[in-house]
mmCIF file of C-alpha atoms in Angstrom:
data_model
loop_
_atom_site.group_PDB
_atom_site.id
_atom_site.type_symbol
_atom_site.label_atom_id
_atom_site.label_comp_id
_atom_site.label_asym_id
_atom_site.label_seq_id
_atom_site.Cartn_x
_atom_site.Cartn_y
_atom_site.Cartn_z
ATOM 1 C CA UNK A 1 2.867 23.827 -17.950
ATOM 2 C CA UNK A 2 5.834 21.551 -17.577
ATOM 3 C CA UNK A 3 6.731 19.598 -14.273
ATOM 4 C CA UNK A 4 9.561 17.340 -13.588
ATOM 5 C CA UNK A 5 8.499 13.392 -13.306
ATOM 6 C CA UNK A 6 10.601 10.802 -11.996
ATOM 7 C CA UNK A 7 9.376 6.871 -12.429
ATOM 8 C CA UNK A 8 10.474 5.210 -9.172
ATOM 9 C CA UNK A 9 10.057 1.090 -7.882
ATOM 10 C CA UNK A 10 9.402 0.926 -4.619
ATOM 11 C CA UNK A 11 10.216 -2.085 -2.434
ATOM 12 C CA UNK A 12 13.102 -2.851 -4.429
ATOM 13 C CA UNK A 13 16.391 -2.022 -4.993
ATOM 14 C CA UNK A 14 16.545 -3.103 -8.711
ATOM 15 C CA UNK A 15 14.775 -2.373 -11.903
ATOM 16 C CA UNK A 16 11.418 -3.938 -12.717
ATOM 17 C CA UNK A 17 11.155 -5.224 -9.003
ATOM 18 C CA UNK A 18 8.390 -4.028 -6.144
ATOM 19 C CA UNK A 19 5.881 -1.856 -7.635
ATOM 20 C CA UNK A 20 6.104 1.862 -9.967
ATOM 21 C CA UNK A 21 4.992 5.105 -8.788
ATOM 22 C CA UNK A 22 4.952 8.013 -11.310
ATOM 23 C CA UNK A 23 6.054 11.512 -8.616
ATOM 24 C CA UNK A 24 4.711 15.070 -10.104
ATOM 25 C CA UNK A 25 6.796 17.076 -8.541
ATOM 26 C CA UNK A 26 5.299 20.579 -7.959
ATOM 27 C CA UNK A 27 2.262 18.510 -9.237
ATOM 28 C CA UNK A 28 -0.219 19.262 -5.920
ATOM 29 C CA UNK A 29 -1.940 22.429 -7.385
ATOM 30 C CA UNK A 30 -3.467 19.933 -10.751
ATOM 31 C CA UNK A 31 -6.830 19.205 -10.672
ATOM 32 C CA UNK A 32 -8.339 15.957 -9.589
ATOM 33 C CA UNK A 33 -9.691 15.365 -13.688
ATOM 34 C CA UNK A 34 -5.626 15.905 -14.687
ATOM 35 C CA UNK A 35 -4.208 13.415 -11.197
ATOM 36 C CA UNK A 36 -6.850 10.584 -12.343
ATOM 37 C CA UNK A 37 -5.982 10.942 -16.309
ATOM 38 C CA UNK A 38 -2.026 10.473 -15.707
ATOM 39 C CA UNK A 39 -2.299 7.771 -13.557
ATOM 40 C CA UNK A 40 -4.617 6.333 -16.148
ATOM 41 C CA UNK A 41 -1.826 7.418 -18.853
ATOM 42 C CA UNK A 42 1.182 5.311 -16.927
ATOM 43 C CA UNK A 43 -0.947 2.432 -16.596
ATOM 44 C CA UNK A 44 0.272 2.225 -13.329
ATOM 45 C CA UNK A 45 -2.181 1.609 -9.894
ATOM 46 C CA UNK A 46 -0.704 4.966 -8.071
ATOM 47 C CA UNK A 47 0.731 8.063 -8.862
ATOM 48 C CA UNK A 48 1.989 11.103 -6.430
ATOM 49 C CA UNK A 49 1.630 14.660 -6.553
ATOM 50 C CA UNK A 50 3.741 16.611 -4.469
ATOM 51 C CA UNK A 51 3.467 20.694 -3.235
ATOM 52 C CA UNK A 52 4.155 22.773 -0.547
ATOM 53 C CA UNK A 53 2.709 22.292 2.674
ATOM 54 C CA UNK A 54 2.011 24.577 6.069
ATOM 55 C CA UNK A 55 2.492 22.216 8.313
ATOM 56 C CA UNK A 56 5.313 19.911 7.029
ATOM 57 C CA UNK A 57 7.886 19.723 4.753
ATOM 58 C CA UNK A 58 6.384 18.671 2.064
ATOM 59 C CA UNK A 59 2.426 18.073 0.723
ATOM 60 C CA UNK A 60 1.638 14.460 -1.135
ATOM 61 C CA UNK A 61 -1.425 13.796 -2.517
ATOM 62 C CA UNK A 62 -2.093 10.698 -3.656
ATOM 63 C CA UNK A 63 -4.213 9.168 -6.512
ATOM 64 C CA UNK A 64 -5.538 5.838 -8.408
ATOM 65 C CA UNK A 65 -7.128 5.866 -11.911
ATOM 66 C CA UNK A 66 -10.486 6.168 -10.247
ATOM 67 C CA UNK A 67 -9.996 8.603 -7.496
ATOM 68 C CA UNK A 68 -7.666 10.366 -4.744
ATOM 69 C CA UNK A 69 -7.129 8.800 -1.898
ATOM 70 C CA UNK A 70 -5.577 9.761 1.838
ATOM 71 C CA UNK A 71 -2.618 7.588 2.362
ATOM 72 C CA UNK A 72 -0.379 5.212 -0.263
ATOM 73 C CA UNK A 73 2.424 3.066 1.087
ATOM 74 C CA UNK A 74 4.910 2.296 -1.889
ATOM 75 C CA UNK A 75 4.137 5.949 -3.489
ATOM 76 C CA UNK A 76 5.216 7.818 -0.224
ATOM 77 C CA UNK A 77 8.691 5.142 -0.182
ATOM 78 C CA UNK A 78 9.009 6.518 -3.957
ATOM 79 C CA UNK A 79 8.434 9.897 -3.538
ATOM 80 C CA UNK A 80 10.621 10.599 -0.631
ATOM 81 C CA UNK A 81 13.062 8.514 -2.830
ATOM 82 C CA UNK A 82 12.381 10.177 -5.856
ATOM 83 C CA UNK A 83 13.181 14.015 -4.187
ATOM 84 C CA UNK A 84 16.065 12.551 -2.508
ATOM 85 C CA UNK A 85 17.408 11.296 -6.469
ATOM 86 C CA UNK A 86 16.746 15.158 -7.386
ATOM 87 C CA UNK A 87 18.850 16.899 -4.688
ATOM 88 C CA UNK A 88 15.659 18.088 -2.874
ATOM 89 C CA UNK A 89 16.530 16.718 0.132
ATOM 90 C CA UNK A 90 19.286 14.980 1.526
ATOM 91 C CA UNK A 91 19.503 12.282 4.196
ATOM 92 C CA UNK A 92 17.824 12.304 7.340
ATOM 93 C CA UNK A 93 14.329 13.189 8.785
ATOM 94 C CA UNK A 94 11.170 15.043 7.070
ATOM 95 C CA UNK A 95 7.513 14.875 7.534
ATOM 96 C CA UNK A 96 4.671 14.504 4.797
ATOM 97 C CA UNK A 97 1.695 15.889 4.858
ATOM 98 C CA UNK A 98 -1.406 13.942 3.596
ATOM 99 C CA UNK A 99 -4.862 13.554 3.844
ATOM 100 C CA UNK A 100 -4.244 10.428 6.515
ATOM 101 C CA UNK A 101 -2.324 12.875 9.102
ATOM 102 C CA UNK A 102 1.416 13.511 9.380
ATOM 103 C CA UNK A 103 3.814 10.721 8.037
ATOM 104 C CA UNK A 104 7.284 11.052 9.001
ATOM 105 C CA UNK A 105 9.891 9.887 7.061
ATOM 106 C CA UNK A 106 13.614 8.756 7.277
ATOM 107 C CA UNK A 107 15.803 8.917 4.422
ATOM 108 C CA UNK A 108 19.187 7.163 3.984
ATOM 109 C CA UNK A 109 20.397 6.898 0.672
ATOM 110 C CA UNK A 110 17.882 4.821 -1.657
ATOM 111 C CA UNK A 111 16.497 3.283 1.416
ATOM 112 C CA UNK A 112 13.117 5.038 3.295
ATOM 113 C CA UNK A 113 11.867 4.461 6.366
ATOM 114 C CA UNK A 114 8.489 5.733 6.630
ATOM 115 C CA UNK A 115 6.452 5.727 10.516
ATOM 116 C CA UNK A 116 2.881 4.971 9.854
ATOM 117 C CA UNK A 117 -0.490 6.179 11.801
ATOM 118 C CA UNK A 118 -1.678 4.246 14.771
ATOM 119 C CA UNK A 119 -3.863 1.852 13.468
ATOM 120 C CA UNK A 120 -7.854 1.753 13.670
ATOM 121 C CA UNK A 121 -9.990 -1.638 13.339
ATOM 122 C CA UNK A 122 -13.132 -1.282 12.304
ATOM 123 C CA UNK A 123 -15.505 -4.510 11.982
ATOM 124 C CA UNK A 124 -14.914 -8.215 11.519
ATOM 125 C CA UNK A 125 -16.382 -9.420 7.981
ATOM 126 C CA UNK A 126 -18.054 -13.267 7.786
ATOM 127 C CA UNK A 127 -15.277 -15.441 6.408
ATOM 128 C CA UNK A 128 -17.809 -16.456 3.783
ATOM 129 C CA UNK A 129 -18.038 -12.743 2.260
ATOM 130 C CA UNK A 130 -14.479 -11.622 1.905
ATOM 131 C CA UNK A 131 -14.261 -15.965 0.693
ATOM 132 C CA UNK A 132 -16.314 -14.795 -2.440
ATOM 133 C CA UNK A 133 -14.649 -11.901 -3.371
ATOM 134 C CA UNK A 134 -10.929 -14.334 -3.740
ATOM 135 C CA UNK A 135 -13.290 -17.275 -5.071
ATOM 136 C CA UNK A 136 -11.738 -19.403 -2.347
ATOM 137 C CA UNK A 137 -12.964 -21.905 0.075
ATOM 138 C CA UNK A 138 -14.215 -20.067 3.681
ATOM 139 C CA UNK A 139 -12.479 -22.839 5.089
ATOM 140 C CA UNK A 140 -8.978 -21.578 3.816
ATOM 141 C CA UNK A 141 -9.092 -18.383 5.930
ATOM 142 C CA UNK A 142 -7.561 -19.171 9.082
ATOM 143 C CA UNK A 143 -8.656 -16.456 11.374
ATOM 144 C CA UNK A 144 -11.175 -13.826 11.369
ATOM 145 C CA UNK A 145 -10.969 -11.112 9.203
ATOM 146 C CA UNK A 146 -10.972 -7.489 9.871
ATOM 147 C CA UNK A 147 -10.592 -4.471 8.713
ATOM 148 C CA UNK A 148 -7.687 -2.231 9.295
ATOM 149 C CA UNK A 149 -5.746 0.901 8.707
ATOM 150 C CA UNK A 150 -2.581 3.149 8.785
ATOM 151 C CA UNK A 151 -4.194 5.908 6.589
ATOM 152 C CA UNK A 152 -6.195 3.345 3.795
ATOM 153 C CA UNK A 153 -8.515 0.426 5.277
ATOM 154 C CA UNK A 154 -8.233 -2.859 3.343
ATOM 155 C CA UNK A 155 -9.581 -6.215 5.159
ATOM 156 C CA UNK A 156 -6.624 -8.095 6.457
ATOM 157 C CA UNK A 157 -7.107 -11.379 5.431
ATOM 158 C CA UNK A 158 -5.131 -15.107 6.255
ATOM 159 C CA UNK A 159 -5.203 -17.804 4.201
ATOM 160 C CA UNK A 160 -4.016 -21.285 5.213
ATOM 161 C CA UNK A 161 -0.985 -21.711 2.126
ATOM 162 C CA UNK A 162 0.551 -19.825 -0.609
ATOM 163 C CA UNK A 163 -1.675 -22.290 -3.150
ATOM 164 C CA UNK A 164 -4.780 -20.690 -1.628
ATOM 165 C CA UNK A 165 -3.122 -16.869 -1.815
ATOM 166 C CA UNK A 166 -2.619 -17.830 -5.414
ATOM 167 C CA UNK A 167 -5.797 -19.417 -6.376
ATOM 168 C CA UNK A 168 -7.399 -16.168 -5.358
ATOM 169 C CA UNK A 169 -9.337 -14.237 -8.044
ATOM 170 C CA UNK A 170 -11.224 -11.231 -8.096
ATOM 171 C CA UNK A 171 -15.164 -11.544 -7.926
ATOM 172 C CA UNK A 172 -16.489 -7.995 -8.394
ATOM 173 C CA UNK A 173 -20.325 -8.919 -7.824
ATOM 174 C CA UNK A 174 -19.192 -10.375 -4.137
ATOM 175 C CA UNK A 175 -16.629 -7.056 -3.952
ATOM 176 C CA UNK A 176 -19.798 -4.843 -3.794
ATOM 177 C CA UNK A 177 -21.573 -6.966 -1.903
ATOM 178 C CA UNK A 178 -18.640 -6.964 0.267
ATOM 179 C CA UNK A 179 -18.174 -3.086 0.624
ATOM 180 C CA UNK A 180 -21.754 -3.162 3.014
ATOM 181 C CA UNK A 181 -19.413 -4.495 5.868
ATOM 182 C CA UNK A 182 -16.756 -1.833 5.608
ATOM 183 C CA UNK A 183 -18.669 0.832 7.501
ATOM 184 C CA UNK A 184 -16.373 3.465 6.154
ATOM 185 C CA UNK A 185 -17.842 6.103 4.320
ATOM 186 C CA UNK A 186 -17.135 7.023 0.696
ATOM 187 C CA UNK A 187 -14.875 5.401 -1.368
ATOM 188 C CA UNK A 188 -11.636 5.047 0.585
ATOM 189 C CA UNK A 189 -12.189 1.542 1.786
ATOM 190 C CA UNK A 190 -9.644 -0.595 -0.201
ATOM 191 C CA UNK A 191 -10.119 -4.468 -1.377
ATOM 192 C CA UNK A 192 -9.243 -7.414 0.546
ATOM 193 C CA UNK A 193 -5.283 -7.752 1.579
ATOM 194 C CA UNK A 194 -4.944 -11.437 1.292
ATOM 195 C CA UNK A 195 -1.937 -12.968 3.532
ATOM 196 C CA UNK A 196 -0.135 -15.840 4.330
ATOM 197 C CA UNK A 197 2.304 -16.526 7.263
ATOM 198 C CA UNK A 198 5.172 -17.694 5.237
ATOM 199 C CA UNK A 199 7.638 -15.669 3.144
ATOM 200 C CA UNK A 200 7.843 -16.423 -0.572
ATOM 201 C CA UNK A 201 11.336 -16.881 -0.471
ATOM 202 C CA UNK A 202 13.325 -18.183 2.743
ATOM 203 C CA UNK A 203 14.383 -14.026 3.239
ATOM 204 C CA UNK A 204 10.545 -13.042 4.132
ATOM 205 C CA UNK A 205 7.957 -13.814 6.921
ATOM 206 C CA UNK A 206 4.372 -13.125 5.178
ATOM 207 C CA UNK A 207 3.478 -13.362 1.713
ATOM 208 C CA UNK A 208 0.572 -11.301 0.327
ATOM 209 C CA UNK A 209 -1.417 -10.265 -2.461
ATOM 210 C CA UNK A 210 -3.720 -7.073 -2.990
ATOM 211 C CA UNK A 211 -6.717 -7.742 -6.258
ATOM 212 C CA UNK A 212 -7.819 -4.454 -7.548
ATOM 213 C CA UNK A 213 -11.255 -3.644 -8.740
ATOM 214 C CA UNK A 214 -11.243 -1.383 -12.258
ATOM 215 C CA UNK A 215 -10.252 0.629 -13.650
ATOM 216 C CA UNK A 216 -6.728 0.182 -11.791
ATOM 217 C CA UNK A 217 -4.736 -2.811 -12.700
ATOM 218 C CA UNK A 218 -5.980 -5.957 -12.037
ATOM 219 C CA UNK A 219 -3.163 -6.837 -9.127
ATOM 220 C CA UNK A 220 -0.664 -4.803 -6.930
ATOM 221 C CA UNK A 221 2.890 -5.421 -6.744
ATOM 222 C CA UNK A 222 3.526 -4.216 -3.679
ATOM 223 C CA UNK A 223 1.185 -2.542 -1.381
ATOM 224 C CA UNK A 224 2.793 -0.361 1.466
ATOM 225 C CA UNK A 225 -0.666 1.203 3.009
ATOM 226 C CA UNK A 226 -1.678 -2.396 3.463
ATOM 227 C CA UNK A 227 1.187 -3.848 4.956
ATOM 228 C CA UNK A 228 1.477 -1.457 7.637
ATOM 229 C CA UNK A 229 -2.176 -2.452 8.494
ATOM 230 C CA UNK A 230 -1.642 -6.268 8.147
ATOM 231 C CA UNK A 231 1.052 -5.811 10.638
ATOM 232 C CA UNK A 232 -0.942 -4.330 13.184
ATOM 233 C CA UNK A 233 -3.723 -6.796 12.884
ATOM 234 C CA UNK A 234 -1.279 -9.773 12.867
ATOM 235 C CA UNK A 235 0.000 -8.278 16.091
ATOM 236 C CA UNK A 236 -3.015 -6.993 17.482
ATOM 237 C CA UNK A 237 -4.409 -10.727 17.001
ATOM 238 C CA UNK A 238 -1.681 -12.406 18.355
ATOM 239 C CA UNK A 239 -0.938 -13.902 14.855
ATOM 240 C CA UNK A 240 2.563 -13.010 15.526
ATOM 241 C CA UNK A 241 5.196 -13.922 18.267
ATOM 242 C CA UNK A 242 7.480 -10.346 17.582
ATOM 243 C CA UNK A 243 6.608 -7.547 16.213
ATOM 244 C CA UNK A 244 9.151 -7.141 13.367
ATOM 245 C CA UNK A 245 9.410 -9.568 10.533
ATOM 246 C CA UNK A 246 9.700 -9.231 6.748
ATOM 247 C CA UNK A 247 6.932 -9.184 4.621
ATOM 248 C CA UNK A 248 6.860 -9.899 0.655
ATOM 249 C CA UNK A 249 4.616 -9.847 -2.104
ATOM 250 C CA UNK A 250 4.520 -9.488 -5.880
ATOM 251 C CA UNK A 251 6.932 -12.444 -6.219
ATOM 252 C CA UNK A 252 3.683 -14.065 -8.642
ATOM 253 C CA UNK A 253 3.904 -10.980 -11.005
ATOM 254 C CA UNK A 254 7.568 -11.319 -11.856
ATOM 255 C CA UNK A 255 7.995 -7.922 -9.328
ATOM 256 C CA UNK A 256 9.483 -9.332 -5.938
ATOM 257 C CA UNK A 257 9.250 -6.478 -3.133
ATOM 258 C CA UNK A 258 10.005 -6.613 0.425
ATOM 259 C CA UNK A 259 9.304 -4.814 3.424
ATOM 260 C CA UNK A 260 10.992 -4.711 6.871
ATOM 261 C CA UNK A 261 8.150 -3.689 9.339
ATOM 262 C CA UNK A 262 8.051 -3.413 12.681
ATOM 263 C CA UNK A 263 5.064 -2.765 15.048
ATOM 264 C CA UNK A 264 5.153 0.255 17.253
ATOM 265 C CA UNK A 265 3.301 -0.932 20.909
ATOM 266 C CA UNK A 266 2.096 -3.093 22.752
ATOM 267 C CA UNK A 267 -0.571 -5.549 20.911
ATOM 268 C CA UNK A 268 -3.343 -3.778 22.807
ATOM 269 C CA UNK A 269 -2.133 -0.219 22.642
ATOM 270 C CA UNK A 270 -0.185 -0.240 19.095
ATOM 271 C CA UNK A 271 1.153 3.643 18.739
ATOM 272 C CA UNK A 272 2.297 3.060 14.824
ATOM 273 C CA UNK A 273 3.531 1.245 12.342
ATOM 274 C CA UNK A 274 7.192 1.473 10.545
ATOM 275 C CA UNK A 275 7.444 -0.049 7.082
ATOM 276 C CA UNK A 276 10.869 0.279 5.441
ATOM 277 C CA UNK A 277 12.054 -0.596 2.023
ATOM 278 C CA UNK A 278 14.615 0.436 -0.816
ATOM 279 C CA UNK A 279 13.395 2.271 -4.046
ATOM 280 C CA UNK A 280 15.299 2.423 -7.859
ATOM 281 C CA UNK A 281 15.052 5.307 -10.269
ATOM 282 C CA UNK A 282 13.838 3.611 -13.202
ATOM 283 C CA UNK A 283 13.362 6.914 -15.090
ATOM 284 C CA UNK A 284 13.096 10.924 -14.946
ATOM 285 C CA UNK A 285 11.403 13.338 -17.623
ATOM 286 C CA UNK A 286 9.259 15.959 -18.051
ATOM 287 C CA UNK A 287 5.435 16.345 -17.954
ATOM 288 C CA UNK A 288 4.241 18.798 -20.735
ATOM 289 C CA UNK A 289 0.552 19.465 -20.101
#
C-alpha cells in the first residue's frame, strides 16, 4: 500500500516554526498498531489520518505515539492546509469529522481558520497538585486551575511570569497522581497547559507551554486543542478583558507559533472557540507500507 504524505508546520508561516504534523492522506482505514508506529517513526507528538466521511467532508483521525485521540488543534490547521497544498480543496468552507464532533473549517490560502466545540469545564485541581507536576512553587499559579476542553481536556493553568512558565519541568510521579482529579474517563485527559498573560514577543497576548508525558516528545511546540480551551477558561474566568487576543508558544524550543483566537459568547454561555493560524509545506512523499 502506498499513500501520499505531506509534512506540514502549523502555526507558522515559515519553515521550522510552530509545530509538524505528518497528514496520511487516504490514511483513515490503517489500523490503530500502524497510526501509533508512524507517529512513533516521525518522531513527531501528532500525526493525521484522513478518509471519507458520511457526515462531512472529510474524516480525521487523530493520533500520538501512545494512542488515538478525539480532537488535535495544530494537526487539523495542517491537514486542512496540507489538502488545500494538494488541490483537494480549494478556498473556502468545509467541515471535519472527528471523534470530538463536527469542526468546521475556513480555508484561505495557507491560512486556516478552524471553529472549535463549545467548551466543557470539568473540576478545579488544588494548586499544590498540578504545582508538582511543573516542579514549581503553588504560590506561582495565580488563579485556580481547571480543567477544560474544545474536543481534548488539558488543565488550564496561570503562572505569575514567563521565568516560572520556563522553570517548569515535568514530574511524572505527581502527573499520575495528578490524573485522579481529571474525572474523565480513559486516557484522553491531556497534561497541564501552563500559561502566562504576556506574549513572548510584543506581537502576542499569552505565552504557554504544554510538557508531555512518554513516549511523545518531551514538549509541544504549539498546541491548538489547548489553546482553544485556555481561551475559554481565561474568558470564562474573567482573566481576560476581550475575547480575542493572540496567543504564542514554542518561542523556548527555537519553534515560535502564534494563534489569533477569539472566544465565541458570552463568558457565561461561551458557544465556541475560533483559533486561526498559517501553516508551511515543509515536505510531501509517499508512504510505502
Amino acid at each position: 500500500m502506498a499513500f501520499d504524505v505531506d509534512w506540514v508546520d502549523a502555526f507558522t508561516d515559515c519553515a521550522f516554526g510552530g509545530n509538524g504534523c505528518a497528514v496520511v492522506h487516504g490514511g483513515a482505514a490503517l489500523d490503530d498498531a500502524t497510526c501509533m508506529a508512524f507517529v512513533r517513526e516521525t518522531s513527531l507528538v501528532e500525526c493525521t489520518f484522513t478518509g471519507p466521511s458520511d457526515v462531512a467532508d472529510i474524516r480525521v483521525r487523530y493520533f500520538l505515539a501512545s494512542r488515538e485521540i478525539p480532537f488535535a488543534g495544530h494537526p487539523t490547521v495542517a491537514t486542512v492546509a496540507a489538502m488545500r497544498h494538494r488541490g483537494l480543496i480549494g478556498d473556502g468552507a468545509l467541515t471535519l469529522e472527528t471523534q470530538a464532533g463536527i469542526v468546521p473549517v475556513e480555508v484561505s490560502g495557507t491560512s486556516v481558520r478552524m471553529t472549535q466545540i463549545a467548551p466543557e469545564f470539568g473540576a478545579y485541581v488544588p494548586a499544590e497538585v498540578v504545582a508538582r507536576v511543573g516542579g514549581i512553587d503553588p504560590g506561582d499559579i495565580l488563579h485556580r486551575p481547571r480543567f477544560a476542553s474544545t474536543g481534548l481536556p488539558f488543565c488550564i493553568t496561570v503562572v505569575r511570569d514567563r521565568a516560572t512558565l520556563e522553570a517548569v519541568r515535568f514530574d511524572m510521579d505527581a502527573f499520575r497522581a495528578y490524573l485522579a482529579y481529571s474525572g474523565v474517563e480513559g486516557t484522553d485527559v491531556m497534561e497541564p497547559f501552563w500559561v502566562t498573560l504576556n506574549g513572548a514577543t510584543a506581537m502576542g497576548d499569552t505565552f504557554s507551554r504544554l510538557l508531555l508525558a512518554p513516549p511523545s516528545p518531551a514538549e509541544d511546540p504549539f498546541t491548538g486543542s489547548a489553546t482553544g480551551a485556555m481561551a475559554a477558561y481565561l474568558w470564562a474566568e474573567n482573566l481576560i478583558d476581550a475575547p480575542q487576543f493572540a496567543a504564542e508558544q514554542g518561542h523556548g524550543m527555537g519553534r515560535p507559533g502564534q494563534a489569533k483566537v477569539e472566544v465565541l459568547g458570552a463568558r457565561d454561555a461561551i458557544t465556541g472557540v475560533v483559533v486561526a493560524g498559517d501553516a508551511h509545506i515543509l515536505m510531501s512523499g509517499t508512504l510505502h507500507l
